[in-house]
mmCIF file of C-alpha atoms in Angstrom:
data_model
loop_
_atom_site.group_PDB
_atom_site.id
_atom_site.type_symbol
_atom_site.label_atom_id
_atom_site.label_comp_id
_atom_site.label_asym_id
_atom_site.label_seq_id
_atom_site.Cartn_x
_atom_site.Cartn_y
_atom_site.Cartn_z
ATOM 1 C CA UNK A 1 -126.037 -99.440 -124.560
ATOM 2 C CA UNK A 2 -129.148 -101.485 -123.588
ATOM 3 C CA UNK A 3 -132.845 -101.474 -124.229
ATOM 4 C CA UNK A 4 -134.133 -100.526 -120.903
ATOM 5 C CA UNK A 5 -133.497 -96.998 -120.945
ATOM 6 C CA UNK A 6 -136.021 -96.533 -118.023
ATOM 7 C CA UNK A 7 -134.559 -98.764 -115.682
ATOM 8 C CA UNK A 8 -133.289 -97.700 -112.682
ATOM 9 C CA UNK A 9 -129.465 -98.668 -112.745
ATOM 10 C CA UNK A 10 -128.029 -95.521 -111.700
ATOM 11 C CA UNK A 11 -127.372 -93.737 -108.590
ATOM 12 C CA UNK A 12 -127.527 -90.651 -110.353
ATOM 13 C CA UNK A 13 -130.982 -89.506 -107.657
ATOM 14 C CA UNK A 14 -129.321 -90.320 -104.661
ATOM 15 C CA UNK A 15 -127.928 -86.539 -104.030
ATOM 16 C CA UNK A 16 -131.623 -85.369 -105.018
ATOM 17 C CA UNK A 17 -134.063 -84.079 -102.719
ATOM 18 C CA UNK A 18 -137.084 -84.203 -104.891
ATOM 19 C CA UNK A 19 -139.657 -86.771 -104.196
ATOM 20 C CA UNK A 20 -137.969 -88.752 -107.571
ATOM 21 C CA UNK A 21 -134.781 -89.764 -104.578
ATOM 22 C CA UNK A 22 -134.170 -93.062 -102.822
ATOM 23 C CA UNK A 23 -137.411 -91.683 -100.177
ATOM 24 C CA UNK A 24 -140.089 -92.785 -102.801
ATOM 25 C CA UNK A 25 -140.828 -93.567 -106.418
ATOM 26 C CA UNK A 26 -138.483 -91.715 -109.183
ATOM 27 C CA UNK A 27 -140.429 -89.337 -110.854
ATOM 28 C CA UNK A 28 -142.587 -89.731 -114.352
ATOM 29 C CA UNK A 29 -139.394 -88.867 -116.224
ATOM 30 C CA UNK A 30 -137.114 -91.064 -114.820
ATOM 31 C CA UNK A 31 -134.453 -88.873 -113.613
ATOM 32 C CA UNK A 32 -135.115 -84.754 -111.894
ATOM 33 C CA UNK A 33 -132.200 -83.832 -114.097
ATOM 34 C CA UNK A 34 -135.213 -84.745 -117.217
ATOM 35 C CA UNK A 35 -138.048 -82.337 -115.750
ATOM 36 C CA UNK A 36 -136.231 -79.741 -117.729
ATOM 37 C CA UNK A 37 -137.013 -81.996 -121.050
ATOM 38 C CA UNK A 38 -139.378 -84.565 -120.413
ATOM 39 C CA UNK A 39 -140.360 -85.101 -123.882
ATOM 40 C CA UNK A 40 -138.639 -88.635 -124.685
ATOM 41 C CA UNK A 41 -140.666 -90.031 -122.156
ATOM 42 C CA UNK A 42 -144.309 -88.836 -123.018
ATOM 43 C CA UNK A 43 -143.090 -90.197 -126.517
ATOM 44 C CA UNK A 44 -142.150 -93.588 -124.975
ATOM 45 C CA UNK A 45 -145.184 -93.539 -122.528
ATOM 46 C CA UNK A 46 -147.282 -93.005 -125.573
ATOM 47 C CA UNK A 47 -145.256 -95.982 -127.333
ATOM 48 C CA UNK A 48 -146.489 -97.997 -124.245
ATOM 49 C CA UNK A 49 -149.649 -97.281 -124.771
ATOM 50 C CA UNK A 50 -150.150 -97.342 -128.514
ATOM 51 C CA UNK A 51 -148.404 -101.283 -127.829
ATOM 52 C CA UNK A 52 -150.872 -102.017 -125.119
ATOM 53 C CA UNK A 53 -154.085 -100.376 -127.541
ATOM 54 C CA UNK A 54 -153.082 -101.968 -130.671
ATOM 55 C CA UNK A 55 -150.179 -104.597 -130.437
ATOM 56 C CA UNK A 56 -151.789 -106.577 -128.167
ATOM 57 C CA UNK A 57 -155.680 -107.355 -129.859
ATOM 58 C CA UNK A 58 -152.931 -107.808 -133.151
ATOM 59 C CA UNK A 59 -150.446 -109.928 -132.209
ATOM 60 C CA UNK A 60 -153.346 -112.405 -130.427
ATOM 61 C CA UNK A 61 -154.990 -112.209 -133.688
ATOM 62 C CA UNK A 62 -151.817 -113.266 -135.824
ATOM 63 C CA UNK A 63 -151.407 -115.941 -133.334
ATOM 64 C CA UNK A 64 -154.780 -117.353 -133.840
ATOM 65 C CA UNK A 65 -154.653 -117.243 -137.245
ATOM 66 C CA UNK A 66 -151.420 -118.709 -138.133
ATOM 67 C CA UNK A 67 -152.339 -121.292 -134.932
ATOM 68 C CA UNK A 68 -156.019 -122.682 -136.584
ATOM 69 C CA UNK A 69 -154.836 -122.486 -140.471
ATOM 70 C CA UNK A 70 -155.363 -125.533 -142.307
ATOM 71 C CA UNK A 71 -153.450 -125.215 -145.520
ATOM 72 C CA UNK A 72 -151.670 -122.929 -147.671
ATOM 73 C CA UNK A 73 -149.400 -121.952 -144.816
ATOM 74 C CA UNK A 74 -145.722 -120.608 -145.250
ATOM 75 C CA UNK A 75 -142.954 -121.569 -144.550
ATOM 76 C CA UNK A 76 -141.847 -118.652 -142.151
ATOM 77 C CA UNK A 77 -144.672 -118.563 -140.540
ATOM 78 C CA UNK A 78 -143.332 -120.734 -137.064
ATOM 79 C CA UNK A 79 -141.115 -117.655 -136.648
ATOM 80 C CA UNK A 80 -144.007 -115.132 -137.618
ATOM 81 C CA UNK A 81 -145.685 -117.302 -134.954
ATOM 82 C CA UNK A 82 -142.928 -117.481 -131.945
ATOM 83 C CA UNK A 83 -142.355 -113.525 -133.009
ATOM 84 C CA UNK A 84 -145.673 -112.684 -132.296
ATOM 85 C CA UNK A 85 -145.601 -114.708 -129.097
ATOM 86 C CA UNK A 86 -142.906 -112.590 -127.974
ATOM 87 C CA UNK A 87 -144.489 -109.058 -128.905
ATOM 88 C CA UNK A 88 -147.586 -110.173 -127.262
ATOM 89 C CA UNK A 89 -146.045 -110.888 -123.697
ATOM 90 C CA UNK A 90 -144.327 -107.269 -123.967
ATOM 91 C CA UNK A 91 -147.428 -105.607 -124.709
ATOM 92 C CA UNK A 92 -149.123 -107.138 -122.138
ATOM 93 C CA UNK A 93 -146.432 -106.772 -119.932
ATOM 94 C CA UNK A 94 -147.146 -102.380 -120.059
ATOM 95 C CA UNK A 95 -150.133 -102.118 -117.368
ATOM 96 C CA UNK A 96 -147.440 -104.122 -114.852
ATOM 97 C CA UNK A 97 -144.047 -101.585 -116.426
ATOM 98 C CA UNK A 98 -146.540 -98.577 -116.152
ATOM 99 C CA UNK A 99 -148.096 -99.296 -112.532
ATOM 100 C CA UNK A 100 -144.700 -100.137 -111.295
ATOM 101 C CA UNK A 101 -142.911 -97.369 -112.887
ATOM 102 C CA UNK A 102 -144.833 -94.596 -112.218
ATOM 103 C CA UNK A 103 -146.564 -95.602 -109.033
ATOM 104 C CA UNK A 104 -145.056 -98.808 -106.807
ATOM 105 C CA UNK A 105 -140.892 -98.718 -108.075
ATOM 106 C CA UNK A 106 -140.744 -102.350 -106.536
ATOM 107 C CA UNK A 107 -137.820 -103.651 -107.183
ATOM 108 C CA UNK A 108 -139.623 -107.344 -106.935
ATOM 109 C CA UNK A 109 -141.644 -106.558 -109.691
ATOM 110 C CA UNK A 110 -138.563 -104.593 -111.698
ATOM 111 C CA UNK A 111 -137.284 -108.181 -111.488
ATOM 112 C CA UNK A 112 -140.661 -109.188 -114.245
ATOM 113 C CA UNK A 113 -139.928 -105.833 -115.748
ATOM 114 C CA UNK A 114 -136.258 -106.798 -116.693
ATOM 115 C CA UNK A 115 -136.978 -110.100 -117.995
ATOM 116 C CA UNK A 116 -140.249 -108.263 -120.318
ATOM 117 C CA UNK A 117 -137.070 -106.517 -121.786
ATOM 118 C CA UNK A 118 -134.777 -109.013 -122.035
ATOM 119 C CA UNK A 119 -136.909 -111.212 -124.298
ATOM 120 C CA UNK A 120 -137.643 -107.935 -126.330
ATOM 121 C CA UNK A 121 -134.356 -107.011 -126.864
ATOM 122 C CA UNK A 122 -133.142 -110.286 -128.801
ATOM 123 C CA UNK A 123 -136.452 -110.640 -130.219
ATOM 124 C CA UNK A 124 -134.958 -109.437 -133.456
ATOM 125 C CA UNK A 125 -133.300 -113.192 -134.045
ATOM 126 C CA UNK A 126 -136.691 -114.056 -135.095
ATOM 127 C CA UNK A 127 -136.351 -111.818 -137.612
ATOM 128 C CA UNK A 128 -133.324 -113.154 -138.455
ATOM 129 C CA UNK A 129 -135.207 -116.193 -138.987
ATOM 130 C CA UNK A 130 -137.458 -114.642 -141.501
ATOM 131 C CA UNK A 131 -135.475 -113.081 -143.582
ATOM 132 C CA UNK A 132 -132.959 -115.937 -143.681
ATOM 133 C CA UNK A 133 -136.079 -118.302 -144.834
ATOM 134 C CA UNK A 134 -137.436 -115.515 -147.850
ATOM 135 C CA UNK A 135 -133.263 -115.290 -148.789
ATOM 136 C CA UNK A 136 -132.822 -119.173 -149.329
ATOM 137 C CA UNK A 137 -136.641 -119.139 -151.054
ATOM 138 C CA UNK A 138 -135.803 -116.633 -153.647
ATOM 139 C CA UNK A 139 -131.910 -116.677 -153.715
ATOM 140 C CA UNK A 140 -131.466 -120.082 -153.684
ATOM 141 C CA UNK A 141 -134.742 -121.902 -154.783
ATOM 142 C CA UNK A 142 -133.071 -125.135 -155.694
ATOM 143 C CA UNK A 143 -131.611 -125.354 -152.197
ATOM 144 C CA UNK A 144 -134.662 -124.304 -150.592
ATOM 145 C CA UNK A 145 -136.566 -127.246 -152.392
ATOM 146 C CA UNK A 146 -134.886 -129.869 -149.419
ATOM 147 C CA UNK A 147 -135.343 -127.954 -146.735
ATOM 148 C CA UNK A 148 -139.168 -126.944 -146.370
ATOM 149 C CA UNK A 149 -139.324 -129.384 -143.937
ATOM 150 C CA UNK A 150 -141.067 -127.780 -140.525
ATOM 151 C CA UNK A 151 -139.128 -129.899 -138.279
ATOM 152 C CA UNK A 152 -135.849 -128.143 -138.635
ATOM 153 C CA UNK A 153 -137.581 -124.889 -138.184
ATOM 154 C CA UNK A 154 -139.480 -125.907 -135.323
ATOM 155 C CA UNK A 155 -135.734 -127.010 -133.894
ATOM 156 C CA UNK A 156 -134.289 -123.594 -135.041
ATOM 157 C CA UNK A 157 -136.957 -121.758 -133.286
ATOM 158 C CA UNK A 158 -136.312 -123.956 -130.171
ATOM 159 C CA UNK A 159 -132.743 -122.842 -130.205
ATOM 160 C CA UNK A 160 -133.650 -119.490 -130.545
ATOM 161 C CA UNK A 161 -136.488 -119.702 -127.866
ATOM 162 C CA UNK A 162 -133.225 -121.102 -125.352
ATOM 163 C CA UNK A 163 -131.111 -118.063 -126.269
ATOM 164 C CA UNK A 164 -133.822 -115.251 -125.878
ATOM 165 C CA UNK A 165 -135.234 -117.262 -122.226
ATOM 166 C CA UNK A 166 -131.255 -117.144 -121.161
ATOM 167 C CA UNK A 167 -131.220 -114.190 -122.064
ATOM 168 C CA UNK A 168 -134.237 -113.075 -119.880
ATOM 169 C CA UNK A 169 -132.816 -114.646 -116.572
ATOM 170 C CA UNK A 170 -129.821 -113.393 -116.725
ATOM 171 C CA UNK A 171 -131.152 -110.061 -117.218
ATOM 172 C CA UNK A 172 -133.805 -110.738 -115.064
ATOM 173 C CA UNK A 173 -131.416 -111.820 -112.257
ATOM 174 C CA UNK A 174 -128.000 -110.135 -112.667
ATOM 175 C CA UNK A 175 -128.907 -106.916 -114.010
ATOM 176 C CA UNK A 176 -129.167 -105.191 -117.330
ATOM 177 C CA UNK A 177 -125.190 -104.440 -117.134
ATOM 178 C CA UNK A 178 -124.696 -108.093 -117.629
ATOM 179 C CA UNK A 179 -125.789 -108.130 -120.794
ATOM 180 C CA UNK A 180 -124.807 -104.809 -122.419
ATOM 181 C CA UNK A 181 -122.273 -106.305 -124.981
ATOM 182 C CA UNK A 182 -124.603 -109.080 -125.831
ATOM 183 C CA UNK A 183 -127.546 -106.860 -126.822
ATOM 184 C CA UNK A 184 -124.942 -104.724 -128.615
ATOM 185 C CA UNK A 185 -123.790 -107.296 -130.350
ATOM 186 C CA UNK A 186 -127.341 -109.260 -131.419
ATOM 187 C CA UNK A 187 -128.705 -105.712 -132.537
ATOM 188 C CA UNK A 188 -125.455 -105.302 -134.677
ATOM 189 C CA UNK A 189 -125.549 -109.106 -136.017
ATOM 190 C CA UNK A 190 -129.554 -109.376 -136.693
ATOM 191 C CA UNK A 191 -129.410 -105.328 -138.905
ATOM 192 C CA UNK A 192 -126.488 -106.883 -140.682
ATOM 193 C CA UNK A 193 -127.901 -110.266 -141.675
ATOM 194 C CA UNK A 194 -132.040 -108.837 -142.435
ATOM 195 C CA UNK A 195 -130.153 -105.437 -144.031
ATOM 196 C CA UNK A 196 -128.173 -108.046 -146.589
ATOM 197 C CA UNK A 197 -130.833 -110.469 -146.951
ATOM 198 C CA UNK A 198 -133.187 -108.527 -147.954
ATOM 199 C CA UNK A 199 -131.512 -106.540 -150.377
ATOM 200 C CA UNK A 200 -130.616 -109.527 -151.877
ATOM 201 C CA UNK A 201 -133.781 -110.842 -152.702
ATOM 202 C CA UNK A 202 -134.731 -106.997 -153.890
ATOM 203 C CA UNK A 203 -132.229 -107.846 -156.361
ATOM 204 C CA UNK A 204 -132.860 -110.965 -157.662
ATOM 205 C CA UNK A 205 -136.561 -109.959 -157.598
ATOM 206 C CA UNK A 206 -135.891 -106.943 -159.642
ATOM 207 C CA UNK A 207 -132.816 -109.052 -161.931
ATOM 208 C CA UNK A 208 -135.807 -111.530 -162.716
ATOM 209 C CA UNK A 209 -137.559 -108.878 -164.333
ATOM 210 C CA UNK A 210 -135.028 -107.058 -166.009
ATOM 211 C CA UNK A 211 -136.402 -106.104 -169.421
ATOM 212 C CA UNK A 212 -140.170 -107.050 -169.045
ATOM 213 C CA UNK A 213 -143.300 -104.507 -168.793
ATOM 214 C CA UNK A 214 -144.883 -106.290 -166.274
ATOM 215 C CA UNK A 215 -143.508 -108.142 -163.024
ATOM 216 C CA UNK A 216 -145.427 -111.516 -162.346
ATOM 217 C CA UNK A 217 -148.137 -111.091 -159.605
ATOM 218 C CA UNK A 218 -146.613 -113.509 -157.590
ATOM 219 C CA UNK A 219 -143.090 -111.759 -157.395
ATOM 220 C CA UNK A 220 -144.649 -108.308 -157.404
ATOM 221 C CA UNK A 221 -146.292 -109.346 -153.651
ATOM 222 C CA UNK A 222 -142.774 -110.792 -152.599
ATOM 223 C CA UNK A 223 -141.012 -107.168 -153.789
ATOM 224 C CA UNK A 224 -143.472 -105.213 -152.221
ATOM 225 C CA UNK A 225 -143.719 -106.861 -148.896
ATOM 226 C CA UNK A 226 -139.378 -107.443 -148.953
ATOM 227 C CA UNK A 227 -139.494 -103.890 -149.555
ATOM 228 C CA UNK A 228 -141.874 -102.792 -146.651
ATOM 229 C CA UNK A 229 -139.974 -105.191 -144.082
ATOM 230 C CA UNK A 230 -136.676 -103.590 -145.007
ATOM 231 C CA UNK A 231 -138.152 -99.687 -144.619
ATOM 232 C CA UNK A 232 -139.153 -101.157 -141.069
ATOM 233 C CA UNK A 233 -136.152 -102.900 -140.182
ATOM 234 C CA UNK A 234 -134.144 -99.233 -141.263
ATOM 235 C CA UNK A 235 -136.454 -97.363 -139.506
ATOM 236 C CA UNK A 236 -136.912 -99.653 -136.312
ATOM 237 C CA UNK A 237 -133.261 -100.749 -136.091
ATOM 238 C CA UNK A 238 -131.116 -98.279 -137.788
ATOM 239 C CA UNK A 239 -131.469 -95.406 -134.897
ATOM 240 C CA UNK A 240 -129.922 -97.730 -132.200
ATOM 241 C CA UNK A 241 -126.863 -99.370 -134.384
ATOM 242 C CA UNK A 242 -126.299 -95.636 -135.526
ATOM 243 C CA UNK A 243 -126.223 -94.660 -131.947
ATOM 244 C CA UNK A 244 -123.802 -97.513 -130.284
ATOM 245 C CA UNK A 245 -120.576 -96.163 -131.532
ATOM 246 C CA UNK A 246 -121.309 -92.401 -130.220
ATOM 247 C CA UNK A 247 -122.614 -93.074 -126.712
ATOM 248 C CA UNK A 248 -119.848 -92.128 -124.791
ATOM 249 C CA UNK A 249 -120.120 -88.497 -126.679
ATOM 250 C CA UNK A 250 -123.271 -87.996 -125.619
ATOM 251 C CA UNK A 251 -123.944 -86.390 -121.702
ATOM 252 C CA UNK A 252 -125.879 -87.956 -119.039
ATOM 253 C CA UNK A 253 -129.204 -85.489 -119.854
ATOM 254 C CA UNK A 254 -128.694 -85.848 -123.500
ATOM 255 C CA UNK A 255 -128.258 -89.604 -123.764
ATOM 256 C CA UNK A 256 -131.010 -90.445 -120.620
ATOM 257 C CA UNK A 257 -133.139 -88.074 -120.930
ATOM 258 C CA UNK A 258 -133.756 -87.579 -124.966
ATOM 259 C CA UNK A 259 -131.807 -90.056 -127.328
ATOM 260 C CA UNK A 260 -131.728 -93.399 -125.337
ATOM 261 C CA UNK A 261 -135.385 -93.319 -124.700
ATOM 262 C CA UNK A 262 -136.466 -91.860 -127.847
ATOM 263 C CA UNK A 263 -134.511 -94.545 -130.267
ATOM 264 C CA UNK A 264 -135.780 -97.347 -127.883
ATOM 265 C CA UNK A 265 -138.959 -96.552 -127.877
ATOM 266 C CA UNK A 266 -138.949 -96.523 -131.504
ATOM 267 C CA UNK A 267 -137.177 -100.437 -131.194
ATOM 268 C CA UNK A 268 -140.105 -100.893 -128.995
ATOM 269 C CA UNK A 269 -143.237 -99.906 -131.060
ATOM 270 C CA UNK A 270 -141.750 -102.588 -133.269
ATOM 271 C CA UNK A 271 -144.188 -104.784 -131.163
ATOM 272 C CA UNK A 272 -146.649 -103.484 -133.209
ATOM 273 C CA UNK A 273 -145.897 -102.843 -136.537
ATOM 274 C CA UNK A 274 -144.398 -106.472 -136.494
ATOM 275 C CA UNK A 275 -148.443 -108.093 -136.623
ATOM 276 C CA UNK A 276 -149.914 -105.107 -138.879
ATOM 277 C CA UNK A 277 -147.187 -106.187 -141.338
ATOM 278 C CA UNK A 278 -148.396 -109.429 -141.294
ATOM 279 C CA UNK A 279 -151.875 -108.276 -141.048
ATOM 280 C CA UNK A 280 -152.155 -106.056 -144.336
ATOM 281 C CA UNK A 281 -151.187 -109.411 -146.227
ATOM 282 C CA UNK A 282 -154.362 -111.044 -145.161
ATOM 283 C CA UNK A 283 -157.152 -111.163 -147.659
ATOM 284 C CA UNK A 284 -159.691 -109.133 -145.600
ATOM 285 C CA UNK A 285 -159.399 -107.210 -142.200
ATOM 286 C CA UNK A 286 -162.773 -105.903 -140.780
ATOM 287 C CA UNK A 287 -163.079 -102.296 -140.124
ATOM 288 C CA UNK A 288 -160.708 -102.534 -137.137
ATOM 289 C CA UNK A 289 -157.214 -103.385 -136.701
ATOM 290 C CA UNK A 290 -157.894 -106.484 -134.984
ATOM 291 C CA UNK A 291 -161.673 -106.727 -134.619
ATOM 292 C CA UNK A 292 -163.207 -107.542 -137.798
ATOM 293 C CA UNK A 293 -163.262 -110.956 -139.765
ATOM 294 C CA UNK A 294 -160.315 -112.247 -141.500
ATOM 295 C CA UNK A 295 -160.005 -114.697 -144.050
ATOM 296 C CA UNK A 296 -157.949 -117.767 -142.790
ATOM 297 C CA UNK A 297 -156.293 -117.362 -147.248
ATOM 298 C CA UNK A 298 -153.829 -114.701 -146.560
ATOM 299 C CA UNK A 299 -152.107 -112.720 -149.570
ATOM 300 C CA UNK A 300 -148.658 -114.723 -148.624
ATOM 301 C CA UNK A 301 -145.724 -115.576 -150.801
ATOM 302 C CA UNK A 302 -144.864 -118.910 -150.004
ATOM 303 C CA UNK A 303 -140.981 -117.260 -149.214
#
């Protein structure tokens, strides 16, 4: 199971006639066998697009923000940062997957296409990052004390960025079979570790108020926002760990043509709701997602 459900890796049109075969581009919907149910792929086509539309003008903006903030910054923010780094290259990266996709089916550019996807799919170590960094803050506050120093997360992020560029190439390069058990695997490890992470700090947030009226302001924020990343990391990560262990049940048309592209679309459009998350805790967003004036104070927890 892989995140690049569109790819061409199989030889499943060679015996086809349509204009999908080997004699020129593969059809809209991947595979003739899908023209009977196309709908996974107007959902992920309109994934693509809602990434390109909103993703893109949101993830720059985090960027800049986090990038030209003088004080009052958090401590996750380098991942928030290097997360948004990576969103932003696969949104942009959807005019070049569409074109190619739907139009050209070059397999030079599929080589740019692969590597868009490989940084993607391990993106969720950032994550990882995140949530380890709110865990030790609220968890372990003592602890946490000695190690606000940047410089280790700037090295952690370093590592990471070595992993996820490895990754890439050797997507990029040797095909997305290559990698299958790794994704698996990083998927699997990152729900784990974010799923238990942040249920911990829902319940020391919620133990530290056991038998008060009223939850401190400052803990309030940090419950509300834990509780919004984990109803994201369920909803955007849940589908394809659910799905791993039943792959081989499901058939070609069912698995290709409906669930694959469906769940990874909805792994994709992560992309997105990744910078509005970080985006509602600002203290004032113009009008527009990404167009109006923001305050460089953000509603943040320092977790």
């Amino acid at each position: 199971m892989f995140n690049t459900t569109l790819t061409p890796t199989t030889n499943f049109t060679e015996n086809s006639t349509t204009p999908g075969g080997p004699s020129g581009p593969l059809p809209w919907y991947q595979f003739p066998v899908c023209a009977a149910s196309p709908y996974g792929f107007i959902f992920y086509f309109g994934v693509k697009v809602f990434n390109l539309a909103v993703g893109t003008p949101c993830n720059i903006l985090v960027i800049w923000q986090i990038a030209t903030r003088k004080s009052d910054a958090s401590t996750s923010d380098i991942f928030i940062f290097n997360l948004a780094i990576v969103d932003a290259y696969f949104c942009v990266m959807t005019p070049v997957d569409m074109v190619n996709r739907l139009l050209l089916d070059d397999s030079r550019i599929w080589y740019f296409q692969r590597f868009a996807y490989g940084i993607k799919d391990v993106a969720p170590l950032f994550l990882v990052c995140i949530c380890l960094d709110r865990y030790m803050a609220v968890v372990h506050p003592v602890l946490f004390t000695g190690i606000r120093d940047n410089k280790m997360r700037i090295g952690i992020s370093v590592v990471v960025w070595g992993f996820i560029l490895a990754y890439g190439l050797t997507k990029c390069i040797l095909g997305v079979m290559s990698v299958n058990e790794i994704f698996s695997g990083v998927i699997l490890f990152a729900f784990a570790v974010m799923l238990f992470c942040n249920i911990s700090v829902i319940w020391v947030l919620r133990r530290c108020v056991a038998g008060k009226e009223v939850m401190h302001p400052v803990k309030k924020k940090a419950f509300k926002m834990v509780l919004i990343i984990l109803a994201i990391i369920v909803s955007n990560y849940l589908p394809s760990v659910a799905l791993m262990p039943f792959v081989s049940y499901y058939t070609f048309v069912a698995f290709r043509c409906q669930i694959s592209v469906s769940v990874f679309s909805i792994m994709d459009l992560s992309s997105s709701i990744e910078p509005l998350l970080y985006i509602t805790k600002m203290e004032r967003v113009g009008g527009r997602c990404c167009g109006g004036s923001v305050s460089t104070k953000p509603h943040d927890v320092k977790v």
